[in-house]
mmCIF file of C-alpha atoms in Angstrom:
data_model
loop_
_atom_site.group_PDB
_atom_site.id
_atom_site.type_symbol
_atom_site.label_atom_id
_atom_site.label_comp_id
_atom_site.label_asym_id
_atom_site.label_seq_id
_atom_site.Cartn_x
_atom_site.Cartn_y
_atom_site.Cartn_z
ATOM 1 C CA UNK A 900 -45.147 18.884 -106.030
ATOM 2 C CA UNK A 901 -41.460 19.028 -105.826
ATOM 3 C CA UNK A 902 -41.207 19.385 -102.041
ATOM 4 C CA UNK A 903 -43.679 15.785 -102.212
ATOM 5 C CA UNK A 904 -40.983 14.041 -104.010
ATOM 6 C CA UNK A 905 -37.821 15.096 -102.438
ATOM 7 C CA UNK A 906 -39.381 14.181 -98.902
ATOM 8 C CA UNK A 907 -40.699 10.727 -100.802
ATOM 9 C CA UNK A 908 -36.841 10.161 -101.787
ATOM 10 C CA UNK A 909 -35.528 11.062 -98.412
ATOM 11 C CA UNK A 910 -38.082 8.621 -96.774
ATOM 12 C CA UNK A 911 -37.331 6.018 -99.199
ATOM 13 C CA UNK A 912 -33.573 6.450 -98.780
ATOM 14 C CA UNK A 913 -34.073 6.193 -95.051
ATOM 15 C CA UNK A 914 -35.723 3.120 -95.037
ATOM 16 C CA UNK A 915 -33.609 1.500 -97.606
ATOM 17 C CA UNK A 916 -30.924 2.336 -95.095
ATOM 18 C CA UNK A 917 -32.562 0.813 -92.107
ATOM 19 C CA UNK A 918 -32.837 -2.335 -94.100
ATOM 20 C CA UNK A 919 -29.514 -2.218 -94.697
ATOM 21 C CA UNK A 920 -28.185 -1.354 -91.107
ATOM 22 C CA UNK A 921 -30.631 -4.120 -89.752
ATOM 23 C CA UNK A 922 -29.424 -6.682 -92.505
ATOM 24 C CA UNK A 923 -25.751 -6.085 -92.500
ATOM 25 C CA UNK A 924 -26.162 -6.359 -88.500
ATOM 26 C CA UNK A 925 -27.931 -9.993 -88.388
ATOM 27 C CA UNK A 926 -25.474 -10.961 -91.190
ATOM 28 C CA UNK A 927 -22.158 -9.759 -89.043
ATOM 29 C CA UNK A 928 -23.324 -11.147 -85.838
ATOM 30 C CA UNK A 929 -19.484 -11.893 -84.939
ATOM 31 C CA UNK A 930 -18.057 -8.192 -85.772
ATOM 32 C CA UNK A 931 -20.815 -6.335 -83.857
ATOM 33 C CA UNK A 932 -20.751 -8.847 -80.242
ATOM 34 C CA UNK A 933 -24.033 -10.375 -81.218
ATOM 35 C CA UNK A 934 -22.759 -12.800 -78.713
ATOM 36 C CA UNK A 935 -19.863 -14.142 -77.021
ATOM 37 C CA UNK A 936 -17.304 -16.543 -79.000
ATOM 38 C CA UNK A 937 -16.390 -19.310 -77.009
ATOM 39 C CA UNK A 938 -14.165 -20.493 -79.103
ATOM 40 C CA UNK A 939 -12.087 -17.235 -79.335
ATOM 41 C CA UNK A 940 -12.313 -16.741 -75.867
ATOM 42 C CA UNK A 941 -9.194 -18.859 -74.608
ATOM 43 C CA UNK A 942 -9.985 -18.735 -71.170
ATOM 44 C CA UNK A 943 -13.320 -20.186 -70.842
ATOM 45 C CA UNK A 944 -12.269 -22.682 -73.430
ATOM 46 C CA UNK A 945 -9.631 -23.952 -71.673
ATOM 47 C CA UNK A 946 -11.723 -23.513 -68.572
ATOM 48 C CA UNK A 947 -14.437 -26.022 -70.578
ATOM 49 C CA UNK A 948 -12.055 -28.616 -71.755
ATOM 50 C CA UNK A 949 -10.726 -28.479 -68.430
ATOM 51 C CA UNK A 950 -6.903 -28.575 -70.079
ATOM 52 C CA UNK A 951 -3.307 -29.727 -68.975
ATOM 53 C CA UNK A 952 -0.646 -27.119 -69.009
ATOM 54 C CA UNK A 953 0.812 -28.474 -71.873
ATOM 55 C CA UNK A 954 -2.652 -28.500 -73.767
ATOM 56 C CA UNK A 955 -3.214 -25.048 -72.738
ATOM 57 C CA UNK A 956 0.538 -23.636 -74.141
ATOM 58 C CA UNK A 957 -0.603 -25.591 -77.609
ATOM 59 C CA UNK A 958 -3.488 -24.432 -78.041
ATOM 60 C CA UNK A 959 -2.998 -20.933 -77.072
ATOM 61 C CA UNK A 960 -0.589 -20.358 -80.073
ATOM 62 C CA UNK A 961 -3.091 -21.757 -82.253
ATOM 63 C CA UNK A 962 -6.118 -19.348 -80.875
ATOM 64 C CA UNK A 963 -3.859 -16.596 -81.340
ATOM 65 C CA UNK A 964 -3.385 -17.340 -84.874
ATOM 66 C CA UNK A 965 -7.452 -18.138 -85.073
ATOM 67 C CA UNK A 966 -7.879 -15.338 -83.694
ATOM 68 C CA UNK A 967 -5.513 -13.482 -86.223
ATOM 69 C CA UNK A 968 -7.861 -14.744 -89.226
ATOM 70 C CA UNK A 969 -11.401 -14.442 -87.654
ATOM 71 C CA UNK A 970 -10.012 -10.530 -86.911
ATOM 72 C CA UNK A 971 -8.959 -10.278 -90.387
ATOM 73 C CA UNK A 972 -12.170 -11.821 -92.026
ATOM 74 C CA UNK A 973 -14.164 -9.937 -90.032
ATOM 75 C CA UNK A 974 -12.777 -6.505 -90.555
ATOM 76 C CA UNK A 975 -13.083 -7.578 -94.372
ATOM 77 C CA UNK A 976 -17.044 -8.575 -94.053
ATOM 78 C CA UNK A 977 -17.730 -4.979 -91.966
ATOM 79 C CA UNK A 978 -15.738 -3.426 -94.650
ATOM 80 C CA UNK A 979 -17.766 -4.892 -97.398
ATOM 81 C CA UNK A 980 -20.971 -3.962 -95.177
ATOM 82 C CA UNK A 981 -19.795 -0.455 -94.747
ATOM 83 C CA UNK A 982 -19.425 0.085 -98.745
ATOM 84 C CA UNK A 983 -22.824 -1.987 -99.255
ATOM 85 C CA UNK A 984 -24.716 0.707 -96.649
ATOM 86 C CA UNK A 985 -23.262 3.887 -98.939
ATOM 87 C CA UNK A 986 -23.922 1.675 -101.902
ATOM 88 C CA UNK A 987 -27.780 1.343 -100.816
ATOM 89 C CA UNK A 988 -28.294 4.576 -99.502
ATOM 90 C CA UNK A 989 -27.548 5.813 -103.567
ATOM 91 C CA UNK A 990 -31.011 7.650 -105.247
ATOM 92 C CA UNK A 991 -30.705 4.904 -107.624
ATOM 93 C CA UNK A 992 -28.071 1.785 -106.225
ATOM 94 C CA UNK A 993 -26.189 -0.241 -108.551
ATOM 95 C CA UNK A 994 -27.420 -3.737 -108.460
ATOM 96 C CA UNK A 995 -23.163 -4.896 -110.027
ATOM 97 C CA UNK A 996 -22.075 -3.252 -107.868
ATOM 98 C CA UNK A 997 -24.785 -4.617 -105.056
ATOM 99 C CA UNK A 998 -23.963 -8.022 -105.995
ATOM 100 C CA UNK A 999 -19.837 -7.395 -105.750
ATOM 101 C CA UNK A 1000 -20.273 -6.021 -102.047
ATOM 102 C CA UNK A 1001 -22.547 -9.164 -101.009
ATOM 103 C CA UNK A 1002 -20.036 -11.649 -102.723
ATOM 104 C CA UNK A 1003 -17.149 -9.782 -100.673
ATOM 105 C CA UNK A 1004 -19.090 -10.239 -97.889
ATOM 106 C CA UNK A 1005 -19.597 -13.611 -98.219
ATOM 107 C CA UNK A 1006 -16.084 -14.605 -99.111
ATOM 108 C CA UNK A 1007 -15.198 -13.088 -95.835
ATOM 109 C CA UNK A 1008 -17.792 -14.970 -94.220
ATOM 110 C CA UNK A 1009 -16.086 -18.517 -96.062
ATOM 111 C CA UNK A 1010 -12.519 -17.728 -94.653
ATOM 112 C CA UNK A 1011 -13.805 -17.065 -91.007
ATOM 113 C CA UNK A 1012 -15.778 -20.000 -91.585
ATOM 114 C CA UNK A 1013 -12.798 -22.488 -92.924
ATOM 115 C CA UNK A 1014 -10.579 -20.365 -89.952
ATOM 116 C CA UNK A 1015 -12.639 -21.829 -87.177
ATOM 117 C CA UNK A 1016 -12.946 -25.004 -88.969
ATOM 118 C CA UNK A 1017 -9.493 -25.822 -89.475
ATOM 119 C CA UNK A 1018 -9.102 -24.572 -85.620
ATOM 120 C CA UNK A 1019 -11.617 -27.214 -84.533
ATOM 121 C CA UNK A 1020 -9.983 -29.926 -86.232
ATOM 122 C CA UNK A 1021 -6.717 -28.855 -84.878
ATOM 123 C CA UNK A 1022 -7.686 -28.704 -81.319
ATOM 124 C CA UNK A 1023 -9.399 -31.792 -81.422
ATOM 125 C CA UNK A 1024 -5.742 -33.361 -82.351
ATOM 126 C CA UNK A 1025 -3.762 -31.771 -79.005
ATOM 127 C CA UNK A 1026 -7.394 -33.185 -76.607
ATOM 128 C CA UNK A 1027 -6.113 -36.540 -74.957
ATOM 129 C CA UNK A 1028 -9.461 -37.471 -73.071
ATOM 130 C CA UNK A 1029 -13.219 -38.438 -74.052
ATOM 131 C CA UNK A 1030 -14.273 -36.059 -71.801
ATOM 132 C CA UNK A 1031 -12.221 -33.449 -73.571
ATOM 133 C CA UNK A 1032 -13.429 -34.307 -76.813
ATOM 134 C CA UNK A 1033 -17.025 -34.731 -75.457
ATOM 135 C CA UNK A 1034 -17.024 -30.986 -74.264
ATOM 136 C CA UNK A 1035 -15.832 -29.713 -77.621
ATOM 137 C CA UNK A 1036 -18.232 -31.888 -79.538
ATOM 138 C CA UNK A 1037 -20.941 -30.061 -76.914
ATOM 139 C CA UNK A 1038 -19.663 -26.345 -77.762
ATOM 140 C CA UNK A 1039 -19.727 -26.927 -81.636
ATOM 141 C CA UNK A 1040 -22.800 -27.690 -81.728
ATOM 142 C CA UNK A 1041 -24.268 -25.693 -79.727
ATOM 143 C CA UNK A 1042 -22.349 -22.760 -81.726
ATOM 144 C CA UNK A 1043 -24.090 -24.747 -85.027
ATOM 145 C CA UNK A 1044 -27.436 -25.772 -84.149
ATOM 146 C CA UNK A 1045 -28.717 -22.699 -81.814
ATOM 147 C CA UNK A 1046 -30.604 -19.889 -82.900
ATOM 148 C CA UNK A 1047 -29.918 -18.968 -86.803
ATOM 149 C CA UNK A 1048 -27.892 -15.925 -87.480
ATOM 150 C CA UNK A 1049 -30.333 -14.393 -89.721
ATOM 151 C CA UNK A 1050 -32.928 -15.061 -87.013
ATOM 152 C CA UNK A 1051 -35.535 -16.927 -89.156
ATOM 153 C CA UNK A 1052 -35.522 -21.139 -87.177
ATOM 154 C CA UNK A 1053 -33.023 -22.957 -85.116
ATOM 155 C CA UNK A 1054 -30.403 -24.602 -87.418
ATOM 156 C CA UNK A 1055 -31.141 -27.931 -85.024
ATOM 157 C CA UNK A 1056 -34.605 -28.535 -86.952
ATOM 158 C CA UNK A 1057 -32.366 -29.492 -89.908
ATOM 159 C CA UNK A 1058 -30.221 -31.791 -88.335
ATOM 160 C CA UNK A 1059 -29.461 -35.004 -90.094
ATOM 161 C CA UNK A 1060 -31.304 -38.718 -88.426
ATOM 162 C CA UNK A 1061 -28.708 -39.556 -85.031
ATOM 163 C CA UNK A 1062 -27.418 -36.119 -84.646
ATOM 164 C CA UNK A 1063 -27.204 -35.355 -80.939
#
């Protein structure tokens, strides 16, 4: 009988792990190349927007410094996930301390958000053509209304009336 329920709690622990591996995974697409960033990578930006030298110089300081933050945040939300994982995997997991881990990881997730958001906005200041602007317009939303994160519906089925 005690054999039964030390094998029960390793099988239980196990799959509470996988949960946790396969959740913190979908929730960190960024931090484990779930896919490639086109806005962190300079080159095929600048490639896309099709930019003038002097666009190129100007916005390559300020992707190195997005870059910079996005690192940061990241290594922040895969910390949080790493202490959330040995958190879970716990015979009996506190749900404070649960909750603490998941609000880390979400604050993380807000500053890489408001990174790449004040990034946009900035780039979209040094862009001198429609066509520029056009082709950034294109990326963002594509990087906004594809396939959900979490993997559950396309975030373009809630897009508001006149949204492209």
């Amino acid at each position: 009988k005690m054999k039964t329920r030390i094998v029960v709690v390793l099988l239980v622990a196990l799959a509470v792990l996988a949960a946790a591996f396969a959740f913190t995974r979908a929730a960190c697409s960024r931090c484990v190349g779930g896919r490639q960033d086109p806005l962190g990578d300079f080159a095929s930006l600048s490639k896309a927007l099709q930019l003038q030298s002097s666009q190129a110089e100007k916005i390559s300081v300020l992707n190195r410094d997005y870059r910079s933050r996005i690192d940061k945040a990241c290594a922040e939300h895969c910390a949080a996930r790493a202490l959330l994982a040995a958190e879970l995997q716990k015979a009996k997991p506190v749900s404070a301390d649960v909750s603490a881990m998941i609000e880390r990881m979400a604050k993380a997730q807000q500053e890489s958000d408001l990174a790449t958001a004040d990034y946009l906005v900035i780039v979209r200041q040094v862009l001198t053509t429609p066509e520029q602007a056009e082709k950034l317009g294109e990326i963002v939303r594509a990087l906004l209304t594809g396939p959900c994160p979490m993997g559950g519906h396309e975030a373009s089925s809630f897009a508001p009336e006149g949204a492209k």
